[in-house]
mmCIF file with all atom_site columns, C-alpha atoms in Angstrom:
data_model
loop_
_atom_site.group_PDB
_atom_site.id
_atom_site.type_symbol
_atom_site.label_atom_id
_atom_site.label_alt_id
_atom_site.label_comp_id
_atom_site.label_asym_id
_atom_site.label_entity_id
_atom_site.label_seq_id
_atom_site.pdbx_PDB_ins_code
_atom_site.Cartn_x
_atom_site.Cartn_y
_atom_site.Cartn_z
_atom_site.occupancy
_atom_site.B_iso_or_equiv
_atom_site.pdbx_formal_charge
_atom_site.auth_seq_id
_atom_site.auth_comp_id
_atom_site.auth_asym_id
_atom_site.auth_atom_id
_atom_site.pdbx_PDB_model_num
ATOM 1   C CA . UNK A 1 1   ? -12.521 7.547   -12.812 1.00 77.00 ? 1   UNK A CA 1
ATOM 2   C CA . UNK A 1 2   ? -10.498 7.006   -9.830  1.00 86.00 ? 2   UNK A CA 1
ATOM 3   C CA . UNK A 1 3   ? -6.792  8.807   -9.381  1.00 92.00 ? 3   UNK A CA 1
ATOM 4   C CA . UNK A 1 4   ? -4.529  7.492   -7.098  1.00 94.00 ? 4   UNK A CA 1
ATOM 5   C CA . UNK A 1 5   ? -1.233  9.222   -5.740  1.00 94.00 ? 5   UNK A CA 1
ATOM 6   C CA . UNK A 1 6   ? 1.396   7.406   -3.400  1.00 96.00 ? 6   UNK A CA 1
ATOM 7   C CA . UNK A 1 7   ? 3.922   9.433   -1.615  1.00 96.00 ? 7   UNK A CA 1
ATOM 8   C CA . UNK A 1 8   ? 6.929   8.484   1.056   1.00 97.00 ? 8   UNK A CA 1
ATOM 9   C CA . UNK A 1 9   ? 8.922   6.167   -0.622  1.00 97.00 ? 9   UNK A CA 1
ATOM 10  C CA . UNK A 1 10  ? 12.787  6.649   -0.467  1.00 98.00 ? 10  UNK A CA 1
ATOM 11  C CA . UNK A 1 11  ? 16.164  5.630   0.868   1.00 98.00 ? 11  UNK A CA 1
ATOM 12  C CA . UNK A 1 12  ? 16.877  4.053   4.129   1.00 98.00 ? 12  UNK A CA 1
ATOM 13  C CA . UNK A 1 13  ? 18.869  2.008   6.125   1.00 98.00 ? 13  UNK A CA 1
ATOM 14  C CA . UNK A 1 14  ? 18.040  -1.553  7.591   1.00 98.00 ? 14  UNK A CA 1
ATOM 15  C CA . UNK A 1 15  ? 16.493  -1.531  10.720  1.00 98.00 ? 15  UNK A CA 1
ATOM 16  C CA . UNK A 1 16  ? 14.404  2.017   9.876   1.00 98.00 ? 16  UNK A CA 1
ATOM 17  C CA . UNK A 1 17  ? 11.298  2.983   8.942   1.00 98.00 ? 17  UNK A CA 1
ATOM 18  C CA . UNK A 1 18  ? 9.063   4.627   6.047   1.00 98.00 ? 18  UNK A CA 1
ATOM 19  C CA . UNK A 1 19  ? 5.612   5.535   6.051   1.00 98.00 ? 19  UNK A CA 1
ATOM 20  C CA . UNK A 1 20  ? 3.934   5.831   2.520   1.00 98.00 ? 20  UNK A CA 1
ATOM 21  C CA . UNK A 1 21  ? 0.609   7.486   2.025   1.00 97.00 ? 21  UNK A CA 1
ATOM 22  C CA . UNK A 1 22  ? -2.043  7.302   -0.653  1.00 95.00 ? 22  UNK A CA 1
ATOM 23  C CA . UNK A 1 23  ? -4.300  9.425   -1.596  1.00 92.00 ? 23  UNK A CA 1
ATOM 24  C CA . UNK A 1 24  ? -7.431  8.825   -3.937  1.00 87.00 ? 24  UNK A CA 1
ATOM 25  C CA . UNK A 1 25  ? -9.575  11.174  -6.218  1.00 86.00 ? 25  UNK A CA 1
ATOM 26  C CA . UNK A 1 26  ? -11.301 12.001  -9.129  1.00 79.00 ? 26  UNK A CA 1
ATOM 27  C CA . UNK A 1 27  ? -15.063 11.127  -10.411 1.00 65.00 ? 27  UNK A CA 1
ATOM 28  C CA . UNK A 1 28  ? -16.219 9.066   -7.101  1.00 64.00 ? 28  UNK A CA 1
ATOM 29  C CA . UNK A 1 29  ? -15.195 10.250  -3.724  1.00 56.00 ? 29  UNK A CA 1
ATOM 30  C CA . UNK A 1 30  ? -16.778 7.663   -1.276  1.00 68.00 ? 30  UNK A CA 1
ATOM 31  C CA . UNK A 1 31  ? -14.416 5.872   0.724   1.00 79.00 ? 31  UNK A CA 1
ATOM 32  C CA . UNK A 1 32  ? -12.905 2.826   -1.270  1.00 86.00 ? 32  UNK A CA 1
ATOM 33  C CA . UNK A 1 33  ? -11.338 -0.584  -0.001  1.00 91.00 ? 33  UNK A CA 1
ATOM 34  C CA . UNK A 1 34  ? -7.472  0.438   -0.370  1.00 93.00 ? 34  UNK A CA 1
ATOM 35  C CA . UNK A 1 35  ? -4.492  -1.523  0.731   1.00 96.00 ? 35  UNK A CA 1
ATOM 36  C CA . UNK A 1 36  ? -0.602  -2.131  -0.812  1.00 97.00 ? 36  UNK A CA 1
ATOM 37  C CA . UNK A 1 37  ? 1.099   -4.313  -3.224  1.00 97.00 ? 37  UNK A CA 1
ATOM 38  C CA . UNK A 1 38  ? 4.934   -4.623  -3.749  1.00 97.00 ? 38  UNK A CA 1
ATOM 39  C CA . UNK A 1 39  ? 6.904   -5.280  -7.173  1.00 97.00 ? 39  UNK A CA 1
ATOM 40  C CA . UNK A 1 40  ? 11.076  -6.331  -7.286  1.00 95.00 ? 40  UNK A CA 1
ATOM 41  C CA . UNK A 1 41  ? 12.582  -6.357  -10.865 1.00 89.00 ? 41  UNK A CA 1
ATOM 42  C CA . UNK A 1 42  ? 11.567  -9.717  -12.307 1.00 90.00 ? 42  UNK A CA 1
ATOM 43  C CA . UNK A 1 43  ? 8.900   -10.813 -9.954  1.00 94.00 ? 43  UNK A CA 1
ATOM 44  C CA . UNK A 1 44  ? 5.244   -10.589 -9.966  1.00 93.00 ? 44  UNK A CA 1
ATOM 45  C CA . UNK A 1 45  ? 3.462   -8.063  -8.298  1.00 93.00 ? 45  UNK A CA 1
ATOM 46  C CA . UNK A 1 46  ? 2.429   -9.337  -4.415  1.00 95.00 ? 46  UNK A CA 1
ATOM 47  C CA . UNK A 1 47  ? 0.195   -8.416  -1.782  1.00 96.00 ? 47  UNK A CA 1
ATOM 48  C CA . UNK A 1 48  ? 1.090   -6.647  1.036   1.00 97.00 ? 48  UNK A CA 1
ATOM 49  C CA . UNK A 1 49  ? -1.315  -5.205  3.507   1.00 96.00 ? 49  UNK A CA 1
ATOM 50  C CA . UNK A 1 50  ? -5.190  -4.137  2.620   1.00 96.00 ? 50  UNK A CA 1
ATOM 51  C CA . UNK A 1 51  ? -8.163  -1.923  4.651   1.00 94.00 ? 51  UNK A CA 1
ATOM 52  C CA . UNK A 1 52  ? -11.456 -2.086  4.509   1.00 91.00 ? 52  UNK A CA 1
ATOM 53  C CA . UNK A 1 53  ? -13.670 0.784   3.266   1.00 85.00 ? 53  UNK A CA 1
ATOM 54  C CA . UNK A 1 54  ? -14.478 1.544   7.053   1.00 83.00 ? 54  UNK A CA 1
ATOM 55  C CA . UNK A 1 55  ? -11.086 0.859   8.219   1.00 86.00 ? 55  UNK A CA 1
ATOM 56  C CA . UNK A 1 56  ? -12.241 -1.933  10.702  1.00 89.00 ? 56  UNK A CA 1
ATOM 57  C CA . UNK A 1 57  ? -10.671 -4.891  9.223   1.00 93.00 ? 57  UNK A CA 1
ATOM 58  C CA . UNK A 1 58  ? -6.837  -4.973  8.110   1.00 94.00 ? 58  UNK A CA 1
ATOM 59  C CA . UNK A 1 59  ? -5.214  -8.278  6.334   1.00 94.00 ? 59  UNK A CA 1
ATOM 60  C CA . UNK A 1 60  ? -1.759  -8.866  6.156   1.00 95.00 ? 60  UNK A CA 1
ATOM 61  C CA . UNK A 1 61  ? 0.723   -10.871 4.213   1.00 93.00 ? 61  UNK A CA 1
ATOM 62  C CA . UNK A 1 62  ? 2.115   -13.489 6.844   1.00 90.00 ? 62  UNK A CA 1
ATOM 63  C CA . UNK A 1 63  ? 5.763   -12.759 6.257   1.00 88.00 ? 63  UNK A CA 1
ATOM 64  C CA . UNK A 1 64  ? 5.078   -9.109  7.157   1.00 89.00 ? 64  UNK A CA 1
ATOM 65  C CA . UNK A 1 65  ? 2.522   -8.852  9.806   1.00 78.00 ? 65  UNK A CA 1
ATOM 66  C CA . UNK A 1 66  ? 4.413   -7.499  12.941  1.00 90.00 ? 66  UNK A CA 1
ATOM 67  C CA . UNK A 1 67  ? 6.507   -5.111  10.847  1.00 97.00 ? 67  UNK A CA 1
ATOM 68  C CA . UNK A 1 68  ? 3.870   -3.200  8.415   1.00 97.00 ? 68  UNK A CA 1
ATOM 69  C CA . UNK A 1 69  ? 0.767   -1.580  9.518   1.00 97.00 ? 69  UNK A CA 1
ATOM 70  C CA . UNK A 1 70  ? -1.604  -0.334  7.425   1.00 96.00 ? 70  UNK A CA 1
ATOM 71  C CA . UNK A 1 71  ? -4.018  2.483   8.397   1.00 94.00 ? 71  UNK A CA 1
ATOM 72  C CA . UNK A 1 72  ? -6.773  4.711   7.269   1.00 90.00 ? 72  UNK A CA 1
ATOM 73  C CA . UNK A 1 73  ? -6.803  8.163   7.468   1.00 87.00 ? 73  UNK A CA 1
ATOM 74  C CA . UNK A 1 74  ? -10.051 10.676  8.710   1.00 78.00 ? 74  UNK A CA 1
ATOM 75  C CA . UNK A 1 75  ? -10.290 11.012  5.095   1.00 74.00 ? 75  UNK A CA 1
ATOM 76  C CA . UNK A 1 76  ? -11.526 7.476   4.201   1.00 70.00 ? 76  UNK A CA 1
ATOM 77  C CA . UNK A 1 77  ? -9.713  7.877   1.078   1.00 81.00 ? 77  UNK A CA 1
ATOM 78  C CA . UNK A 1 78  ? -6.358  8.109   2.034   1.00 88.00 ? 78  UNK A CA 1
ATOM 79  C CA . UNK A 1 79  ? -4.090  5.091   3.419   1.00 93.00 ? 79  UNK A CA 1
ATOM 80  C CA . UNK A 1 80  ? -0.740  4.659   4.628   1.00 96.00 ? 80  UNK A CA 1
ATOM 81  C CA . UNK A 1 81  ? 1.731   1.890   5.230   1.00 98.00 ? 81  UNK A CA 1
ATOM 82  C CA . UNK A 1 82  ? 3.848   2.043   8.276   1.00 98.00 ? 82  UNK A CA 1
ATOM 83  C CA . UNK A 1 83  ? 7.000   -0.032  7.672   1.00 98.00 ? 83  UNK A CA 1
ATOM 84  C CA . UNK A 1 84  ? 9.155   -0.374  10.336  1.00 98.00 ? 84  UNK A CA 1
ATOM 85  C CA . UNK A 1 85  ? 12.800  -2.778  10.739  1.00 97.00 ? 85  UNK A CA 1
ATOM 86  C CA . UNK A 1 86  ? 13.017  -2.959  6.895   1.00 97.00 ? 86  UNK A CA 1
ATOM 87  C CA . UNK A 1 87  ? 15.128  -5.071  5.365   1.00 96.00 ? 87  UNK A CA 1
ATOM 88  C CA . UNK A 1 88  ? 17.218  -5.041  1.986   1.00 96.00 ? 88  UNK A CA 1
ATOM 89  C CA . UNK A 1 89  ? 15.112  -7.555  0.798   1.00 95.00 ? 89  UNK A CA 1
ATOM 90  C CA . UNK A 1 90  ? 11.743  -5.252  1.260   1.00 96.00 ? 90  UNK A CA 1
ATOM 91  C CA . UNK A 1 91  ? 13.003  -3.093  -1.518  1.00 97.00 ? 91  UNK A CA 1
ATOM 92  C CA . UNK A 1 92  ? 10.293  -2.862  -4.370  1.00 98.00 ? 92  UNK A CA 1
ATOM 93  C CA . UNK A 1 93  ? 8.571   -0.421  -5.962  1.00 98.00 ? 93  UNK A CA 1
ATOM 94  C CA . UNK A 1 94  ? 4.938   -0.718  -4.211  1.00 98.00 ? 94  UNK A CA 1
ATOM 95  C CA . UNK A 1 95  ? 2.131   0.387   -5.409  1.00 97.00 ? 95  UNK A CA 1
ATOM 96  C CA . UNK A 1 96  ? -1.276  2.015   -4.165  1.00 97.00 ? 96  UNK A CA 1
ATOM 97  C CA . UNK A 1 97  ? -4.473  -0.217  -4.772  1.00 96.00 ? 97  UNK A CA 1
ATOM 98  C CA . UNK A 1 98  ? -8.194  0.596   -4.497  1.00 93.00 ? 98  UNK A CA 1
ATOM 99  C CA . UNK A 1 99  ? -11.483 -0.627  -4.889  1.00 91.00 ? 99  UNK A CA 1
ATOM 100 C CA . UNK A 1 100 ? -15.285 -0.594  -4.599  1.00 86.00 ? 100 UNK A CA 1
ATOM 101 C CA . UNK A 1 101 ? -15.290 -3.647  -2.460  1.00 83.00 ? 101 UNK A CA 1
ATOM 102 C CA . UNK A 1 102 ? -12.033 -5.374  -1.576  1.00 86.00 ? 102 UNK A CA 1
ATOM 103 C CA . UNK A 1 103 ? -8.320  -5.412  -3.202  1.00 89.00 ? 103 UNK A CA 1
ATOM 104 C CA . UNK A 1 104 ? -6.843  -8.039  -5.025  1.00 90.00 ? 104 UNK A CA 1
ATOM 105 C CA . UNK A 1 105 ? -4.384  -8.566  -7.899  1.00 90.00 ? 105 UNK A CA 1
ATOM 106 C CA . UNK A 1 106 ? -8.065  -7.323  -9.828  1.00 92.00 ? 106 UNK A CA 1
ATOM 107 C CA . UNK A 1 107 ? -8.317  -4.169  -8.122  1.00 93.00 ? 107 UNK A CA 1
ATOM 108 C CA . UNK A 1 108 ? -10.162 -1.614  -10.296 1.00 91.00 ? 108 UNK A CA 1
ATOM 109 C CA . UNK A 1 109 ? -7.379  1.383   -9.786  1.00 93.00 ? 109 UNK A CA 1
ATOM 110 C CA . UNK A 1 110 ? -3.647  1.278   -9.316  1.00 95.00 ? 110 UNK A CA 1
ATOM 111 C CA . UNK A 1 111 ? -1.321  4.171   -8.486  1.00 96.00 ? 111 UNK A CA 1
ATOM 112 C CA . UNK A 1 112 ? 2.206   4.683   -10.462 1.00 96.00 ? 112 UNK A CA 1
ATOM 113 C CA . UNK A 1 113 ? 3.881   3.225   -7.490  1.00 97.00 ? 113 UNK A CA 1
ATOM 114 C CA . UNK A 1 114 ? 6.696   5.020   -5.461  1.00 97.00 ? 114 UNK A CA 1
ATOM 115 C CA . UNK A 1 115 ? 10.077  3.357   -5.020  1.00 98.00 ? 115 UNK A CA 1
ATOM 116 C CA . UNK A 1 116 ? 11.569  2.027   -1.226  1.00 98.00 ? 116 UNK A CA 1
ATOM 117 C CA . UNK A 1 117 ? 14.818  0.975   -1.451  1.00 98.00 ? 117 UNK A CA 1
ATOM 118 C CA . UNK A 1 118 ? 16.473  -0.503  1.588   1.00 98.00 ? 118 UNK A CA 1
ATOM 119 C CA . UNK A 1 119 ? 20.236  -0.194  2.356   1.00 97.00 ? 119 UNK A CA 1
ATOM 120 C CA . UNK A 1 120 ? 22.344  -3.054  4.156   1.00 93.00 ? 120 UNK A CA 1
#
């Protein structure tokens, strides 16, 4: 039903920044509650940053607020996730999320995820 495409992932050093984007499509194309989840080899998937459908409200995971911002575009179904002084330990593969009404771990549609690897 829903399509979702992540882009911007990549190499870089500590200390620089990435911004990933996600785009969504298919059957429905009202705006949808997006936001970002992260996944290291071994470990469960975790939350990182979610939207709102109208982009008003942002919510962050507490031991990245300051350093990831998460944005909307003028499409309301596109996101992106500015991360800025990354650290080794933010590489993951993270993953696009979206929804009719909020994101969780539950979220309806999930993107094939686009890998950020930080170097020390």
């Amino acid at each position: 039903q829903v399509q979702l495409v992540e882009s911007g992932g990549g190499l870089v050093q500590a200390g620089g920044s990435l911004r990933l984007s996600c785009a969504a499509s298919g059957r429905t194309f009202s705006s949808y509650a997006m936001g970002w989840f992260r996944q290291a080899p071994g470990k469960e998937r975790e939350f990182v940053a979610g939207i709102s459908r109208s982009g008003d409200s942002t919510y962050y995971v507490d031991s990245l607020k300051g350093r990831f911002t998460i944005s909307r575009g003028n499409a309301k179904n596109t996101v992106y996730l500015q991360m800025n002084s990354l650290k080794p330990e933010d590489t993951a593969v993270y993953y696009c999320a979206a929804d009719g009404v909020t994101i969780t771990p539950a979220s309806k549609w999930w993107g094939q995820g686009t890998q950020v690897t930080v170097s020390s």
